[in-house]
Short mmCIF file of C-alpha atoms in Angstrom, two decimals:
data_model
loop_
_atom_site.label_atom_id
_atom_site.label_comp_id
_atom_site.label_asym_id
_atom_site.label_seq_id
_atom_site.Cartn_x
_atom_site.Cartn_y
_atom_site.Cartn_z
CA MET A 484 31.48 21.31 -19.65
CA SER A 485 32.82 17.76 -19.41
CA GLY A 486 31.13 14.78 -17.75
CA THR A 487 33.91 14.84 -15.16
CA SER A 488 32.55 18.11 -13.77
CA PHE A 489 29.14 16.53 -13.34
CA LEU A 490 30.61 13.58 -11.45
CA ARG A 491 32.64 15.92 -9.30
CA LYS A 492 29.43 17.69 -8.34
CA MET A 493 27.69 14.42 -7.60
CA SER A 494 30.62 13.19 -5.51
CA LEU A 495 29.99 15.83 -2.88
CA HIS A 496 27.83 13.24 -1.22
CA LYS A 497 30.10 11.30 1.12
CA PHE A 498 28.97 7.94 -0.22
CA ARG A 499 28.91 8.89 -3.90
CA LYS A 500 31.88 6.70 -4.75
CA SER A 501 29.91 3.52 -4.02
CA LEU A 502 27.04 4.75 -6.20
CA SER A 503 29.03 5.91 -9.25
CA SER A 504 27.98 4.66 -12.69
CA PRO A 505 29.93 4.77 -15.97
CA LYS A 506 26.69 5.71 -17.73
CA LEU A 507 26.94 9.16 -16.12
CA ASP A 508 30.28 9.94 -17.74
CA SER A 509 28.66 11.36 -20.86
CA LEU A 510 26.28 13.71 -19.01
CA ASN A 511 26.81 17.45 -19.00
CA LEU A 512 25.73 20.31 -16.80
CA THR A 513 25.91 23.92 -17.87
CA GLU A 514 27.35 26.47 -15.45
CA ALA A 515 23.84 27.81 -14.88
CA GLU A 516 22.60 24.34 -14.01
CA LYS A 517 25.52 23.73 -11.65
CA ALA A 518 25.31 27.03 -9.83
CA PRO A 519 23.08 27.10 -6.73
CA VAL A 520 20.71 29.99 -6.16
CA ARG A 521 22.63 32.65 -4.23
CA PRO A 522 20.98 34.12 -1.13
CA ASP A 523 21.40 37.67 -2.52
CA GLU A 524 20.03 36.78 -5.95
CA PRO A 525 16.35 37.73 -6.37
CA LEU A 526 14.02 35.00 -7.57
CA THR A 527 12.05 35.52 -10.73
CA PRO A 528 8.33 35.47 -9.90
CA PRO A 529 6.52 32.52 -11.43
CA PRO A 530 4.75 33.22 -14.73
CA GLU A 531 1.01 32.80 -15.16
CA THR A 532 1.45 29.83 -17.51
CA GLN A 533 3.90 26.96 -17.83
CA THR A 534 4.78 23.88 -19.85
CA VAL A 535 3.39 20.56 -18.62
CA LEU A 536 3.15 16.96 -19.82
CA LEU A 537 -0.46 15.79 -20.18
CA LEU A 538 -1.96 12.34 -20.57
CA HIS A 539 -5.16 12.59 -22.65
CA ALA A 540 -6.08 8.89 -22.77
CA ALA A 541 -4.96 5.49 -21.49
CA ARG A 542 -2.35 3.66 -23.57
CA GLN A 543 -1.27 6.93 -25.19
CA PRO A 544 1.99 8.86 -24.81
CA TYR A 545 2.12 12.00 -22.71
CA GLU A 546 1.83 15.24 -24.69
CA LEU A 547 3.93 18.37 -24.14
CA THR A 548 1.55 21.28 -23.59
CA ASP A 549 2.33 25.01 -23.34
CA ASP A 550 0.23 27.79 -21.78
CA TYR A 551 -1.00 25.60 -18.93
CA PRO A 552 -1.83 27.58 -15.75
CA VAL A 553 0.79 27.64 -13.02
CA PRO A 554 -0.79 26.02 -9.92
CA GLN A 555 -1.90 28.34 -7.14
CA LEU A 556 -1.44 27.83 -3.40
CA GLN A 557 -4.73 27.19 -1.60
CA ASP A 558 -3.87 26.91 2.10
CA GLU A 559 -1.19 27.81 4.60
CA HIS A 560 0.62 24.46 4.40
CA GLU A 561 1.28 24.63 0.66
CA VAL A 562 4.57 25.62 -0.97
CA LEU A 563 5.36 26.43 -4.62
CA VAL A 564 8.48 24.80 -6.06
CA ARG A 565 10.21 25.29 -9.41
CA THR A 566 10.94 21.84 -10.80
CA GLN A 567 14.58 21.09 -11.65
CA ALA A 568 14.80 17.28 -11.63
CA ILE A 569 12.18 14.52 -11.73
CA GLY A 570 12.66 10.98 -10.49
CA LEU A 571 10.76 8.50 -12.68
CA ASN A 572 8.82 5.61 -11.15
CA PRO A 573 7.36 2.43 -12.70
CA ILE A 574 3.80 3.63 -12.02
CA ASP A 575 4.43 6.52 -14.45
CA TRP A 576 4.24 4.07 -17.37
CA LYS A 577 2.18 1.28 -15.79
CA ALA A 578 -0.77 3.58 -14.92
CA PRO A 579 -1.45 4.67 -18.52
CA ASP A 580 -0.58 1.26 -19.98
CA PHE A 581 -2.96 -0.63 -17.68
CA ASN A 582 -5.43 2.21 -17.08
CA PHE A 583 -5.33 2.52 -13.28
CA ALA A 584 -4.62 5.34 -10.79
CA ILE A 585 -5.79 7.94 -13.32
CA PRO A 586 -8.62 9.81 -11.56
CA THR A 587 -9.23 12.35 -14.32
CA LEU A 588 -8.26 13.18 -17.91
CA PRO A 589 -6.27 14.99 -19.07
CA TYR A 590 -3.90 13.90 -16.32
CA ILE A 591 -0.51 15.08 -15.03
CA SER A 592 1.70 12.33 -13.61
CA GLY A 593 4.93 12.21 -11.62
CA ARG A 594 5.39 11.48 -7.93
CA GLU A 595 8.76 12.96 -6.90
CA LEU A 596 10.86 15.93 -7.90
CA ALA A 597 13.57 18.21 -6.61
CA GLY A 598 13.76 21.95 -7.14
CA THR A 599 13.80 25.39 -5.54
CA VAL A 600 11.22 26.95 -3.24
CA ILE A 601 9.64 29.92 -5.02
CA GLN A 602 6.87 30.64 -2.54
CA PRO A 603 7.15 29.27 1.01
CA PRO A 604 4.11 28.27 3.05
CA SER A 605 2.23 30.97 4.92
CA SER A 606 1.91 28.80 8.04
CA SER A 607 3.79 29.63 11.21
CA SER A 608 6.35 26.95 10.35
CA THR A 609 9.74 28.39 9.43
CA ARG A 610 11.35 25.13 8.30
CA LEU A 611 10.97 25.95 4.60
CA GLN A 612 12.30 29.21 3.22
CA GLU A 613 12.43 30.88 -0.18
CA LYS A 614 15.33 29.52 -2.32
CA ASP A 615 15.64 26.28 -0.33
CA ARG A 616 16.64 23.28 -2.42
CA VAL A 617 13.98 20.68 -1.72
CA LEU A 618 12.58 17.26 -2.55
CA VAL A 619 8.80 17.20 -3.04
CA ILE A 620 7.17 13.81 -2.44
CA SER A 621 3.72 13.68 -4.03
CA THR A 622 1.75 10.62 -2.94
CA ASP A 623 -1.54 12.48 -3.47
CA TYR A 624 -2.07 11.53 -7.11
CA ARG A 625 -5.57 13.04 -7.21
CA ASP A 626 -4.34 16.64 -6.90
CA LEU A 627 -2.77 17.56 -10.25
CA ARG A 628 -1.14 20.67 -8.75
CA LYS A 629 1.20 18.30 -6.88
CA ALA A 630 2.24 16.20 -9.89
CA ALA A 631 5.87 16.34 -11.01
CA TYR A 632 5.50 16.57 -14.80
CA GLN A 633 5.28 20.36 -14.87
CA GLU A 634 7.57 23.34 -14.41
CA TYR A 635 5.97 24.54 -11.15
CA VAL A 636 4.58 22.23 -8.48
CA VAL A 637 2.61 22.67 -5.27
CA GLY A 638 3.83 20.66 -2.31
CA LEU A 639 2.63 20.35 1.27
CA ASP A 640 5.14 21.65 3.80
CA TYR A 641 4.91 18.32 5.65
CA ASN A 642 5.66 16.41 2.43
CA THR A 643 8.65 18.56 1.41
CA VAL A 644 12.26 17.79 2.38
CA ARG A 645 15.17 20.24 2.47
CA LEU A 646 18.22 18.84 0.72
CA PRO A 647 21.65 19.13 2.36
CA PRO A 648 24.49 20.76 0.37
CA SER A 649 26.12 17.33 0.01
CA LEU A 650 23.28 16.11 -2.21
CA SER A 651 22.75 17.20 -5.81
CA ILE A 652 19.34 18.11 -7.18
CA GLU A 653 19.43 14.96 -9.32
CA GLU A 654 20.22 12.73 -6.35
CA GLY A 655 17.52 14.41 -4.30
CA SER A 656 14.87 13.52 -6.87
CA THR A 657 15.49 9.77 -6.57
CA LEU A 658 14.42 8.71 -3.11
CA GLY A 659 11.13 10.25 -1.98
CA VAL A 660 8.36 7.74 -2.72
CA ALA A 661 10.61 4.76 -1.98
CA PHE A 662 11.55 6.24 1.40
CA VAL A 663 7.92 6.86 2.37
CA ALA A 664 6.84 3.37 1.28
CA ALA A 665 9.74 1.76 3.15
CA ALA A 666 9.23 3.76 6.34
CA LEU A 667 5.48 3.06 6.45
CA ALA A 668 5.91 -0.63 5.60
CA LEU A 669 8.46 -1.09 8.36
CA GLY A 670 7.08 1.38 10.90
CA VAL A 671 3.33 0.76 10.58
CA CYS A 672 2.91 -2.72 9.07
CA ALA A 673 5.86 -4.34 10.88
CA GLY A 674 5.75 -2.02 13.91
CA LEU A 675 9.47 -1.20 13.82
CA ASP A 676 10.47 1.65 16.13
CA PHE A 677 12.98 4.11 14.64
CA SER A 678 13.31 6.34 17.70
CA HIS A 679 16.89 5.20 18.35
CA VAL A 680 17.99 6.16 14.80
CA LEU A 681 18.59 9.93 14.87
CA ASP A 682 15.41 10.36 16.92
CA GLY A 683 13.26 8.84 14.19
CA PRO A 684 9.52 8.25 14.54
CA ASP A 685 7.73 5.44 16.33
CA LEU A 686 4.98 5.29 13.71
CA TYR A 687 3.22 2.38 15.41
CA SER A 688 2.56 4.50 18.50
CA LEU A 689 2.04 7.73 16.57
CA VAL A 690 -0.88 6.43 14.50
CA ARG A 691 -2.50 4.72 17.50
CA ASP A 692 -2.47 8.00 19.40
CA LEU A 693 -4.51 9.65 16.64
CA PRO A 694 -8.31 9.85 16.81
CA ALA A 695 -9.57 6.95 14.70
CA ASP A 696 -11.57 9.25 12.45
CA ARG A 697 -8.36 11.05 11.41
CA ILE A 698 -7.32 7.90 9.57
CA ALA A 699 -9.06 7.09 6.27
CA GLU A 700 -11.53 4.25 6.66
CA ASP A 701 -9.92 2.08 3.96
CA ILE A 702 -6.56 2.01 5.81
CA ARG A 703 -7.82 2.18 9.41
CA ALA A 704 -7.67 -1.56 10.08
CA GLU A 705 -4.10 -1.75 8.76
CA CYS A 706 -2.99 1.21 10.86
CA LEU A 707 -4.73 0.30 14.13
CA ASP A 708 -5.09 -3.49 14.08
CA GLY A 709 -2.51 -4.77 11.60
CA ILE A 710 0.05 -6.01 14.11
CA ARG A 711 -0.19 -6.59 17.87
CA SER A 712 2.27 -4.86 20.18
CA HIS A 713 4.13 -8.00 21.28
CA GLU A 714 4.69 -8.99 17.61
CA ARG A 715 6.42 -5.77 16.55
CA ALA A 716 9.71 -6.14 14.72
CA GLN A 717 12.66 -5.78 17.06
CA LYS A 718 16.41 -5.38 16.69
CA GLY A 719 17.87 -8.72 15.62
CA ASP A 720 14.73 -9.95 13.84
CA TRP A 721 15.02 -11.16 10.25
CA LEU A 722 13.42 -9.37 7.28
CA ALA A 723 13.34 -10.78 3.74
CA VAL A 724 12.89 -8.44 0.76
CA TRP A 725 11.91 -10.09 -2.52
CA GLY A 726 12.96 -7.97 -5.50
CA GLY A 727 15.91 -6.57 -3.61
CA SER A 728 17.32 -4.55 -6.53
CA SER A 729 14.41 -2.07 -6.76
CA THR A 730 14.53 1.46 -5.36
CA SER A 731 11.87 0.57 -2.79
CA ALA A 732 13.94 -2.43 -1.71
CA ASN A 733 17.07 -0.26 -1.55
CA LEU A 734 15.49 2.15 0.94
CA THR A 735 13.75 -0.64 2.85
CA ILE A 736 17.02 -2.49 3.37
CA GLN A 737 18.83 0.68 4.43
CA LEU A 738 16.19 1.63 7.00
CA ALA A 739 15.91 -1.94 8.29
CA LYS A 740 19.68 -2.15 8.79
CA LEU A 741 19.80 1.22 10.55
CA ALA A 742 17.15 -0.07 12.97
CA GLY A 743 19.10 -3.27 13.66
CA LEU A 744 17.22 -5.86 11.61
CA LYS A 745 19.00 -8.73 9.86
CA THR A 746 18.18 -8.74 6.17
CA VAL A 747 17.72 -11.14 3.26
CA ALA A 748 17.53 -9.91 -0.34
CA VAL A 749 16.12 -12.09 -3.12
CA VAL A 750 17.42 -10.73 -6.44
CA ASP A 751 18.59 -11.66 -9.90
CA LYS A 752 22.19 -12.32 -8.88
CA ALA A 753 23.37 -12.40 -12.50
CA LYS A 754 22.40 -8.71 -12.79
CA HIS A 755 22.77 -7.39 -9.26
CA GLY A 756 24.64 -9.89 -7.12
CA LEU A 757 28.09 -8.29 -7.18
CA ARG A 758 26.76 -4.75 -6.75
CA LEU A 759 24.63 -5.66 -3.72
CA ALA A 760 27.34 -7.84 -2.18
CA ASN A 761 29.88 -4.99 -2.35
CA HIS A 762 27.58 -2.07 -1.48
CA LYS A 763 28.01 -1.12 2.16
CA ALA A 764 24.59 0.52 2.61
CA ILE A 765 22.49 -2.24 1.03
CA ARG A 766 24.67 -5.30 1.58
CA THR A 767 22.43 -7.87 3.26
CA ASP A 768 23.18 -10.70 5.66
CA LEU A 769 21.93 -13.22 3.11
CA LEU A 770 21.78 -12.74 -0.67
CA VAL A 771 19.60 -15.22 -2.57
CA ASP A 772 19.16 -15.71 -6.31
CA SER A 773 15.57 -15.26 -7.53
CA HIS A 774 16.00 -17.30 -10.74
CA ASP A 775 14.45 -20.44 -9.21
CA PRO A 776 11.82 -19.30 -6.66
CA GLU A 777 11.42 -22.76 -5.11
CA ARG A 778 15.17 -22.99 -4.61
CA ALA A 779 15.21 -19.46 -3.17
CA VAL A 780 12.58 -20.43 -0.60
CA ALA A 781 14.56 -23.57 0.29
CA ILE A 782 17.74 -21.52 0.79
CA ILE A 783 15.98 -19.05 3.09
CA LYS A 784 14.39 -21.81 5.14
CA GLY A 785 17.62 -23.80 5.31
CA ASN A 786 19.65 -20.84 6.53
CA LEU A 787 17.17 -19.10 8.83
CA LYS A 788 15.66 -22.28 10.28
CA GLY A 789 12.27 -20.86 11.22
CA LYS A 790 13.44 -17.38 12.26
CA LEU A 791 11.83 -15.38 9.42
CA ARG A 792 8.58 -13.64 10.43
CA PHE A 793 8.74 -10.51 8.26
CA GLY A 794 8.71 -10.32 4.47
CA ILE A 795 8.32 -7.40 2.07
CA ASP A 796 7.65 -8.04 -1.61
CA THR A 797 8.35 -5.28 -4.16
CA ARG A 798 7.51 -7.12 -7.40
CA GLY A 799 3.96 -8.48 -7.43
CA ARG A 800 1.54 -11.30 -6.66
CA GLU A 801 3.68 -14.16 -8.00
CA SER A 802 6.81 -13.33 -6.02
CA ALA A 803 4.72 -12.45 -2.95
CA THR A 804 3.30 -15.98 -3.11
CA SER A 805 6.83 -17.38 -3.11
CA LEU A 806 7.87 -15.17 -0.21
CA LEU A 807 4.85 -16.40 1.74
CA GLN A 808 6.27 -19.93 1.60
CA ALA A 809 9.50 -18.74 3.21
CA LEU A 810 7.87 -17.17 6.26
CA SER A 811 7.85 -19.05 9.55
CA PRO A 812 5.19 -18.03 12.06
CA ASP A 813 5.45 -19.53 15.54
CA ASN A 814 1.84 -20.74 15.39
CA LEU A 815 1.49 -22.48 12.03
CA GLY A 816 -1.97 -23.92 11.58
CA GLY A 817 -3.16 -27.08 9.86
CA GLY A 818 -1.46 -26.25 6.55
CA GLY A 819 -2.72 -27.59 3.26
CA GLU A 820 -3.94 -25.65 0.24
CA GLN A 821 -5.60 -22.32 0.94
CA PRO A 822 -8.77 -21.30 -0.94
CA LEU A 823 -8.23 -19.04 -3.94
CA LEU A 824 -9.95 -15.69 -4.10
CA LYS A 825 -12.10 -14.63 -7.02
CA GLU A 826 -10.39 -12.51 -9.67
CA GLY A 827 -9.92 -8.96 -8.38
CA GLU A 828 -10.83 -9.86 -4.80
CA ALA A 829 -8.30 -8.60 -2.27
CA PRO A 830 -7.12 -10.77 0.62
CA PRO A 831 -8.26 -9.60 4.07
CA SER A 832 -5.83 -7.30 5.82
CA PRO A 833 -5.50 -8.09 8.59
CA PRO A 834 -7.21 -11.48 8.94
CA SER A 835 -8.59 -12.71 12.23
CA THR A 836 -6.30 -12.78 15.24
CA PRO A 837 -4.78 -16.20 16.06
CA HIS A 838 -6.42 -17.97 18.99
CA ASP A 839 -3.39 -17.78 21.30
CA SER A 840 -2.51 -14.11 21.65
CA THR A 841 0.95 -14.96 23.04
CA LEU A 842 2.11 -16.59 19.82
CA LEU A 843 3.88 -14.64 17.10
CA SER A 844 2.39 -14.29 13.62
CA ALA A 845 4.33 -13.95 10.40
CA HIS A 846 3.77 -10.75 8.43
CA LEU A 847 3.82 -10.41 4.64
CA ILE A 848 3.80 -6.86 3.27
CA GLY A 849 3.02 -6.36 -0.41
CA LEU A 850 4.10 -3.11 -2.08
CA THR A 851 2.56 -4.03 -5.45
CA GLY A 852 0.42 -7.10 -4.76
CA LEU A 853 -0.37 -9.99 -2.42
CA PRO A 854 -1.06 -13.70 -2.99
CA LYS A 855 -4.50 -14.69 -4.31
CA GLN A 856 -4.94 -17.16 -1.50
CA THR A 857 -6.20 -16.11 1.88
CA ALA A 858 -3.56 -15.71 4.56
CA PRO A 859 -2.72 -19.06 6.22
CA GLU A 860 -3.37 -19.33 9.93
CA GLY A 861 -0.60 -17.57 11.81
CA THR A 862 0.23 -15.24 8.89
CA ILE A 863 -1.08 -11.72 8.32
CA PHE A 864 -1.13 -9.90 4.98
CA HIS A 865 -0.45 -6.16 4.90
CA THR A 866 -0.83 -3.35 2.37
CA VAL A 867 1.14 -0.15 2.92
CA PRO A 868 -1.11 2.76 4.05
CA ILE A 869 0.66 5.26 1.80
CA LYS A 870 -2.03 7.96 2.12
CA LEU A 871 -1.06 8.44 5.77
CA PHE A 872 1.84 10.50 4.46
CA HIS A 873 -0.24 13.23 2.80
CA GLU A 874 -3.49 12.94 4.78
CA VAL A 875 -2.07 13.04 8.33
CA PRO A 876 0.27 16.02 8.87
CA ALA A 877 1.81 14.50 12.02
CA VAL A 878 2.95 11.46 10.03
CA GLY A 879 4.22 13.49 7.07
CA GLU A 880 6.12 15.94 9.28
CA ALA A 881 7.69 13.12 11.31
CA LEU A 882 8.94 11.39 8.15
CA VAL A 883 10.31 14.42 6.26
CA SER A 884 12.04 15.82 9.36
CA TRP A 885 13.68 12.45 9.96
CA LEU A 886 14.69 12.14 6.31
CA GLU A 887 16.35 15.56 6.50
CA ARG A 888 18.43 14.40 9.48
CA LEU A 889 19.36 11.10 7.82
CA LEU A 890 20.52 12.85 4.65
CA LYS A 891 22.39 15.58 6.52
CA GLU A 892 24.31 13.00 8.57
CA GLY A 893 24.95 10.76 5.56
CA LEU A 894 23.18 7.78 7.12
CA LEU A 895 20.91 7.26 4.12
CA GLN A 896 22.21 7.00 0.58
CA PRO A 897 20.21 7.95 -2.49
CA PRO A 898 19.72 5.18 -5.06
CA GLU A 899 22.15 4.93 -7.93
CA ILE A 900 21.33 7.16 -10.89
CA ILE A 901 21.38 4.97 -14.00
CA ASP A 902 21.02 7.88 -16.44
CA VAL A 903 19.76 11.45 -16.75
CA GLU A 904 17.53 12.67 -19.58
CA SER A 905 16.94 16.36 -20.32
CA GLY A 906 13.62 18.20 -20.64
CA LEU A 907 9.97 17.33 -20.07
CA GLY A 908 9.79 16.28 -23.71
CA SER A 909 12.25 13.45 -23.05
CA ILE A 910 9.96 11.70 -20.52
CA ASN A 911 8.14 9.54 -23.09
CA LYS A 912 11.45 8.19 -24.36
CA ALA A 913 12.64 7.65 -20.79
CA LEU A 914 9.48 5.73 -19.86
CA ASP A 915 9.93 3.56 -22.96
CA ARG A 916 13.35 2.60 -21.62
CA MET A 917 11.70 1.55 -18.36
CA ARG A 918 9.04 -0.46 -20.23
CA LYS A 919 11.79 -2.36 -22.03
CA GLY A 920 13.53 -3.21 -18.75
CA GLU A 921 16.61 -1.13 -19.51
CA ILE A 922 16.52 0.60 -16.10
CA SER A 923 17.25 -1.81 -13.28
CA GLY A 924 18.97 -1.41 -9.95
CA GLY A 925 18.66 2.37 -9.85
CA LYS A 926 16.76 5.45 -11.01
CA LEU A 927 16.25 7.27 -14.27
CA VAL A 928 16.13 11.03 -13.74
CA VAL A 929 14.89 13.82 -16.00
CA ARG A 930 16.51 17.22 -15.62
CA VAL A 931 14.03 20.04 -16.34
#
């Protein structure tokens, strides 16, 4: 089979032309891999054992392991999926390299995959059926049954998304975690209402209608007190995204634009400027080069003239500190240097409410880190309450149902696929490519 056949398959998505990459030309799919599961074709029952990729120690490669038990369903909301494609994320190599987010050893990693439903949930919900092509979004990294680096995976029905026929399995595996992070950052931390976008969720109201004890204590303040109602992001407000070429930034910009926000992307223009400027879905109102952070801040301030109250950083503490300087709250305090926190000490989120409740604060949302300094007066720091997605069924169901509608109507585009590797055994090599910075501006996918 030639690479052209693969591209023809991928082009079924209505926006695929704008996402095409010459690196995909050399990829091949067999007829078996191309063919969908037919409704009249019986599914092979899952075996008792499977092949998985295990991490036995920090700073070690993952090891391919046979005869590992196939995970079993434990409650009515769980679904068993046969893995067909895995979307790789930076945390998959950063966690073992820096020894964090590894609750037990040996450990199975992987946060998003696409595949076929083998065993649907036993709940009364009929949304998921046997043989459905689905995306499983696993933000619950403590439950190894839900990790992607294995042949069979357990998903929650309210964390599992049916893929439309227009989307390939490979494309489906690219957008799960980034979509959840973007939707929660915008909907909870910034208070943006998506109800006018294909009947999307108003997450701000949804979480405040929940009993407080349904929300984990460590994210409760962010969910219930992070932003006041009169400060919520509205259509026409400006949002700056620092690190605008990442997958998280891609989905954040798309959702923000759909909801009517004006957007700024701060990126390495030498690498990504032309692509972002010409890409309809993620083309921003202002594109700023990140090479000189001080200059980038000056450009944002000079163009927006005090109108920027919302910023999302996707890169880390250093760039979040730069983005902080670009924000313009209506009630700036005395200014001056802010006290530094001790090493490892997190900034308060949210800090105390400004004295005048009618004034508008600026809001800085960190996906991977926040500035060391405490939040200046009039500015609130936010961390994304990602566990809402898998711990609160109402939130998970609202997000996956909305994502299904967005994908079906072609309003949300999957990130560009930079390359596709084959087999669980190729994941170590693929992660090495990410460590070296070879994967930028899109996703690396592993076909299982």
